[in-house]
mmCIF file of C-alpha atoms in Angstrom:
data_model
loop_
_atom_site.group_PDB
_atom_site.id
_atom_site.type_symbol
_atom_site.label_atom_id
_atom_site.label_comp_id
_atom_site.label_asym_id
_atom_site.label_seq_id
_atom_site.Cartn_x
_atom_site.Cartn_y
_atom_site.Cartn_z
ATOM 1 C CA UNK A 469 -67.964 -151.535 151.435
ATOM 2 C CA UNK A 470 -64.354 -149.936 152.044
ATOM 3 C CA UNK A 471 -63.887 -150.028 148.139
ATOM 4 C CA UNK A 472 -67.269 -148.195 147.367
ATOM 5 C CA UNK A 473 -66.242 -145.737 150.121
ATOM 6 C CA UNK A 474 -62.976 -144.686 148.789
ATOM 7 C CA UNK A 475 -64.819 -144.009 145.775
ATOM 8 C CA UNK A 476 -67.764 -142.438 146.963
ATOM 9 C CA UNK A 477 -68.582 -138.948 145.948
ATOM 10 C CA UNK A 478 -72.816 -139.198 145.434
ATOM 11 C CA UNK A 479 -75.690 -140.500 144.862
ATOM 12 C CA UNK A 480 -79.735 -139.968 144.142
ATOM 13 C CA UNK A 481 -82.249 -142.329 144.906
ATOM 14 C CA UNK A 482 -86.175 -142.894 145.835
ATOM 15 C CA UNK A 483 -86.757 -142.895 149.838
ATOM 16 C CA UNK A 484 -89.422 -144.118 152.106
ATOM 17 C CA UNK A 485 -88.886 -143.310 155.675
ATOM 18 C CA UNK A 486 -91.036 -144.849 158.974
ATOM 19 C CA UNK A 487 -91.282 -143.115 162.064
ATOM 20 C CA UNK A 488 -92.261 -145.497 164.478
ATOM 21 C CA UNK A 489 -93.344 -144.209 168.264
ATOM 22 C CA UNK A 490 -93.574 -147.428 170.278
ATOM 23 C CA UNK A 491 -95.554 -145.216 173.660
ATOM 24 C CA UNK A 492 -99.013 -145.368 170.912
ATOM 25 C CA UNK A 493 -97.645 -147.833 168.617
ATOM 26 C CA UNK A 494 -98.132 -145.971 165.693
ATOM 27 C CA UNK A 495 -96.305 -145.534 162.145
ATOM 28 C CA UNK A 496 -95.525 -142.039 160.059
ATOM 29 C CA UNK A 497 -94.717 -142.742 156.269
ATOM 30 C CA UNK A 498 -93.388 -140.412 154.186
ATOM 31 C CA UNK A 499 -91.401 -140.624 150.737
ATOM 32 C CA UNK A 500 -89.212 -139.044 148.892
ATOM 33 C CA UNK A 501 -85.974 -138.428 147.557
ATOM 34 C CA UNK A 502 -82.580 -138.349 148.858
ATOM 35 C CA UNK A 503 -79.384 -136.966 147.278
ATOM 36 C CA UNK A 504 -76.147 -137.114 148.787
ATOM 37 C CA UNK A 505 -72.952 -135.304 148.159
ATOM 38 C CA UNK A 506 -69.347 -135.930 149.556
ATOM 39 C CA UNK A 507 -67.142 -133.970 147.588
ATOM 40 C CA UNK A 508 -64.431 -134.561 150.296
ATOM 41 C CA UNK A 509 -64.485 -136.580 153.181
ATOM 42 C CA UNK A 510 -64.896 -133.766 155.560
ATOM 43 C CA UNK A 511 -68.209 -131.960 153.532
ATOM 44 C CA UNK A 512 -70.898 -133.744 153.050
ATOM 45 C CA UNK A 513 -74.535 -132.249 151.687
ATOM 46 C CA UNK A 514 -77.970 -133.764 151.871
ATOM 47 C CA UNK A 515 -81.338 -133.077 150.273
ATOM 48 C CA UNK A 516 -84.086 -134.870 151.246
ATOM 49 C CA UNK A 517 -87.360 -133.939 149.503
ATOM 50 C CA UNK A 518 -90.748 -135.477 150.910
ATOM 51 C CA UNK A 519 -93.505 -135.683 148.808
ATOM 52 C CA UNK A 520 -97.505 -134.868 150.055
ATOM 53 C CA UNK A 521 -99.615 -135.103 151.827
ATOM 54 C CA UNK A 522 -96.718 -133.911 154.552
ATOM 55 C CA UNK A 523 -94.450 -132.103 151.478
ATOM 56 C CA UNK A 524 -91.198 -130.776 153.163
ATOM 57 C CA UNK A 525 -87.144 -130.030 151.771
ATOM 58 C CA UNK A 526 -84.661 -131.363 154.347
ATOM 59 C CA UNK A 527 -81.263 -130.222 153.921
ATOM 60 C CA UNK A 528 -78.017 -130.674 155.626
ATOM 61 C CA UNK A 529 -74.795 -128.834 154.528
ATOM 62 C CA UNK A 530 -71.792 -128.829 156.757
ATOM 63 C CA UNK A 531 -72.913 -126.720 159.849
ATOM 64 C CA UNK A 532 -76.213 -125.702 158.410
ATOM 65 C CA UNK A 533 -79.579 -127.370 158.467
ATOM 66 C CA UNK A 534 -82.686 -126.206 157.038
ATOM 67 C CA UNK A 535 -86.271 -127.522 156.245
ATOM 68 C CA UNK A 536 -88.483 -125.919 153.581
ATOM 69 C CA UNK A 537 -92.586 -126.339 154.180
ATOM 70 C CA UNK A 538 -93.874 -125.046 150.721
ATOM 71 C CA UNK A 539 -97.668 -125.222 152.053
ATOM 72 C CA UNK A 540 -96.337 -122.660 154.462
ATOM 73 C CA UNK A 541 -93.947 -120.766 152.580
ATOM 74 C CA UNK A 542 -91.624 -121.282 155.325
ATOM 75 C CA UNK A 543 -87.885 -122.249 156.295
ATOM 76 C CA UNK A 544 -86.538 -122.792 159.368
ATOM 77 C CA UNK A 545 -82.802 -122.636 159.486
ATOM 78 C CA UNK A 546 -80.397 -124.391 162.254
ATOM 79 C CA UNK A 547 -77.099 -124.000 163.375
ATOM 80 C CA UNK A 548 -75.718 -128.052 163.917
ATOM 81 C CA UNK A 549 -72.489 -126.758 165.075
ATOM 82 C CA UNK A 550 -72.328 -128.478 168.452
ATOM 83 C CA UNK A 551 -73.426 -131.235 166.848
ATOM 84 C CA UNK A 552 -72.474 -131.487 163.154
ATOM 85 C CA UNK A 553 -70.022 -134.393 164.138
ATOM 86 C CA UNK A 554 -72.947 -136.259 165.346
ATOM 87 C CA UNK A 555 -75.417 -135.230 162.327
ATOM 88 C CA UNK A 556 -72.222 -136.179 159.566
ATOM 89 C CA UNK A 557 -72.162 -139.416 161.317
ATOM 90 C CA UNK A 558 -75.496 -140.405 161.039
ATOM 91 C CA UNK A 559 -75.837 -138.785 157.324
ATOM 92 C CA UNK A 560 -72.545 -140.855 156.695
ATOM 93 C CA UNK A 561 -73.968 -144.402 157.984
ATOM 94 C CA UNK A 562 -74.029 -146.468 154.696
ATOM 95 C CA UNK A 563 -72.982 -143.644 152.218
ATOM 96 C CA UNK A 564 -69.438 -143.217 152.035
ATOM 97 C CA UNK A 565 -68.304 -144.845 155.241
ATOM 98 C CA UNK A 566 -65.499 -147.421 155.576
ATOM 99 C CA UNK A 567 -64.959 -150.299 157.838
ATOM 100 C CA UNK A 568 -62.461 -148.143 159.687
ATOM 101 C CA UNK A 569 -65.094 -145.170 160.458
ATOM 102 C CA UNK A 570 -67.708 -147.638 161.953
ATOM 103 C CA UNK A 571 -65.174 -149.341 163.756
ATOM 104 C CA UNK A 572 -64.016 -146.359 165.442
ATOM 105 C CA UNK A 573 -67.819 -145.557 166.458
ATOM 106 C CA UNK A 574 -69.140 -148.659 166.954
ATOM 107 C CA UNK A 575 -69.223 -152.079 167.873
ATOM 108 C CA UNK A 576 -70.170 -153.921 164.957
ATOM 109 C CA UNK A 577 -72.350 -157.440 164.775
ATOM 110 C CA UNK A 578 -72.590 -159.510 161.395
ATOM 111 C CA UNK A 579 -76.546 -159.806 161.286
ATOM 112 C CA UNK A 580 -76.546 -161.958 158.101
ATOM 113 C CA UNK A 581 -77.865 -161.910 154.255
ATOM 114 C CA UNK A 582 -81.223 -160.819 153.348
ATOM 115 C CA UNK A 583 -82.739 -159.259 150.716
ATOM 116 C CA UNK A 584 -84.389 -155.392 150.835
ATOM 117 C CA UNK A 585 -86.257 -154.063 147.948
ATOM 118 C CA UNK A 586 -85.340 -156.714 145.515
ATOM 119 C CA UNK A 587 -81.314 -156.462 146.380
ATOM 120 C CA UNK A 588 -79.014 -158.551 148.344
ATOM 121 C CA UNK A 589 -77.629 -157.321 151.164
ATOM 122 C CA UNK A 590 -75.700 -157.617 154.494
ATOM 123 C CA UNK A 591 -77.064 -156.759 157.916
ATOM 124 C CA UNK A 592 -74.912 -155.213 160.282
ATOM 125 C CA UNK A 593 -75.851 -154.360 164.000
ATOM 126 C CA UNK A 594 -73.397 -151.423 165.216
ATOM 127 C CA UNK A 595 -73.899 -149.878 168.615
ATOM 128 C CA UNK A 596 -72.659 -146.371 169.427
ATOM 129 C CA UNK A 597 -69.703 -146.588 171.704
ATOM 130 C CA UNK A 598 -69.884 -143.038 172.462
ATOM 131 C CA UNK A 599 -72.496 -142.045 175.627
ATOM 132 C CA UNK A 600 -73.522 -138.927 174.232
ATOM 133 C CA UNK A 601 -74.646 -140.994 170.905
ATOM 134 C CA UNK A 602 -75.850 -143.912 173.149
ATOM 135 C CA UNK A 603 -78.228 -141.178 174.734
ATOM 136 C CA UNK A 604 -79.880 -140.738 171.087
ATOM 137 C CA UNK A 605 -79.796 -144.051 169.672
ATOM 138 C CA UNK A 606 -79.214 -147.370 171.213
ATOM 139 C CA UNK A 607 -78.357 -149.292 167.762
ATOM 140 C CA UNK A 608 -78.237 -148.880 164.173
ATOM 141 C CA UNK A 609 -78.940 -151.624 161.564
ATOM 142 C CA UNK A 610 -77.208 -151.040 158.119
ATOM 143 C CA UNK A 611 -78.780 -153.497 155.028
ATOM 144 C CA UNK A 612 -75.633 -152.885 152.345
ATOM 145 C CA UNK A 613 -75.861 -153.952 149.091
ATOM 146 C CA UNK A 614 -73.863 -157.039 147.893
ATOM 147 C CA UNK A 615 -73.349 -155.135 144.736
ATOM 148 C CA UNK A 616 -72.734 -151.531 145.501
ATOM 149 C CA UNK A 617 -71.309 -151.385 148.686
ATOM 150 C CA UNK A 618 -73.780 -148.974 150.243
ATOM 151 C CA UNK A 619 -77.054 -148.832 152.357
ATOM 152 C CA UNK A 620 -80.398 -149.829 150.810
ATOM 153 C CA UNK A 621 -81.497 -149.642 154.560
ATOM 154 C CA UNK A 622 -80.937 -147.972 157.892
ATOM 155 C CA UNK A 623 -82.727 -148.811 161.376
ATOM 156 C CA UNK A 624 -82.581 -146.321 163.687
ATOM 157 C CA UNK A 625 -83.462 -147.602 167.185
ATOM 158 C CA UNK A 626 -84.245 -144.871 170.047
ATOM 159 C CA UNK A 627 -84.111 -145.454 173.647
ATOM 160 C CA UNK A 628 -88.008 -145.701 174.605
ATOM 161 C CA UNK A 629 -88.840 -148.298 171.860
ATOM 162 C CA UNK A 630 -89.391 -145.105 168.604
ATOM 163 C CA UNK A 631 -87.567 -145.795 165.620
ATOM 164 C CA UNK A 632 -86.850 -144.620 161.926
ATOM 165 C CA UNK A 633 -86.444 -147.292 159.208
ATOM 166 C CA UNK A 634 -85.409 -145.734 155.906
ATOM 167 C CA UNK A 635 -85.256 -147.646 152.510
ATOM 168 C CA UNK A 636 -83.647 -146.644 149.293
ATOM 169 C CA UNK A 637 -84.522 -147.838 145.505
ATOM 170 C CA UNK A 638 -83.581 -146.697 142.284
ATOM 171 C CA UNK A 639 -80.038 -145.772 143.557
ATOM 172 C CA UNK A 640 -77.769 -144.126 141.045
ATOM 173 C CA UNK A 641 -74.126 -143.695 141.934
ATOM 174 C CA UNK A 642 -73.523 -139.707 140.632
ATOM 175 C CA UNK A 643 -69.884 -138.849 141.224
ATOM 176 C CA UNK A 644 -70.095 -135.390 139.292
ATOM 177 C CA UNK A 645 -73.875 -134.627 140.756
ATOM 178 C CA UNK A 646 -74.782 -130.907 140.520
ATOM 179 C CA UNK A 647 -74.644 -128.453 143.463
ATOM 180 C CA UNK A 648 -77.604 -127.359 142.520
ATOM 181 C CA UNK A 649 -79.598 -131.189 143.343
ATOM 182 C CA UNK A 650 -78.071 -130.354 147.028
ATOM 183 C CA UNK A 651 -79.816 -126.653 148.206
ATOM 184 C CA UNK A 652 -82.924 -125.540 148.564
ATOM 185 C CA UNK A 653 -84.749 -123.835 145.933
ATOM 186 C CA UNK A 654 -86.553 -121.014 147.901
ATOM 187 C CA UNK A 655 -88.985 -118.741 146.718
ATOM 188 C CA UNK A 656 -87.784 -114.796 147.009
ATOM 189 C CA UNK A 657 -91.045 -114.454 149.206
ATOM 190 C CA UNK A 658 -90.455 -117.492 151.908
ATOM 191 C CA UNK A 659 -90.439 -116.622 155.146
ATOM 192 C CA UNK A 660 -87.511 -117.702 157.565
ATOM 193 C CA UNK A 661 -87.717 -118.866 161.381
ATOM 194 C CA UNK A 662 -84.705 -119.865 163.318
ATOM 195 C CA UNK A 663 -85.920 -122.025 166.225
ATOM 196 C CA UNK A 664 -83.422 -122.972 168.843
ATOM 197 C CA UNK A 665 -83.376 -126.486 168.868
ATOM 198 C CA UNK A 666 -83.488 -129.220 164.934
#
């Protein structure tokens, strides 16, 4: 893992993400894609792009966040600047993290070998040390690959029982990977909203 991190600079792959909200006991699936971007170890850029029937761009770049609805013609842009540190940490669990960075933000628990999407891998339980990440998530599982070094799977667990499992195929290490696979492509007409809160 520390050896894929030090060389980490990006990656595309296929996505399926699970909402889970344990208060109905109900599941939201979406997929996608995901591409990630770490030109340094202090900018990172994400584009995640969710196919129908809920079709939405998600990106994150350094203290902006944005989400695209193309049946609406709409984006609504954030500000993360009180909480980039949080939102990099999250975006950075499994992609371009070291041993040293989890360490430093969590207590970390060997869960064992198992296999996700056809590819070995290593559980590891890490929970937040930090109270004001504790109040947002109570644990994260990490599934890295044997082979690469990264995440094929994250576990988010919330307090109140919700959680969001994410899974990751077709990965493709891209150390040169365009700006341009990063930002939103926007229509000249879309309308923009800035609500308060992501």
């Amino acid at each position: 893992m520390d050896d894929a991190a030090a060389k980490f600079k990006g990656l595309q792959a296929d996505m399926q993400k699970i909402a889970h909200t344990a208060v109905i006991n109900e599941d939201s699936v979406d997929a996608g894609t995901i591409a990630v971007k770490r030109p340094n170890p202090h900018d990172i850029r994400v584009l995640m792009n969710f196919q129908p029937p809920n079709p939405r761009q998600v990106m994150i770049a350094g203290v902006k966040g944005a989400i695209y609805y193309p049946g609406m013609n709409t984006v609504q842009e954030y500000d993360l600047g009180k909480s980039r540190s949080l939102v990099e940490q999250f975006m950075l669990l499994g992609f371009g993290s070291n041993s040293k960075d989890l360490e430093s933000a969590y207590s970390i628990r060997l869960g064992g070998p198992e296999t996700v999407a056809g590819q070995k891998a290593t559980r590891i339980e890490l929970i937040p040390k930090s109270q004001d990440v504790l109040e947002h998530l109570k644990r994260v599982d990490l599934w890295i690959s044997d082979t690469m070094g990264i995440a094929v799977q994250q576990k988010l667990f919330e307090p109140g029982g919700d959680y969001l499992l994410a899974t990751y195929t077709n990965i493709k290490l891209r150390p040169n990977l365009p700006d341009s696979l990063v930002k939103l492509d926007l229509p000249k007409s879309v309308k923009r909203e800035y609500p308060q809160k992501p």
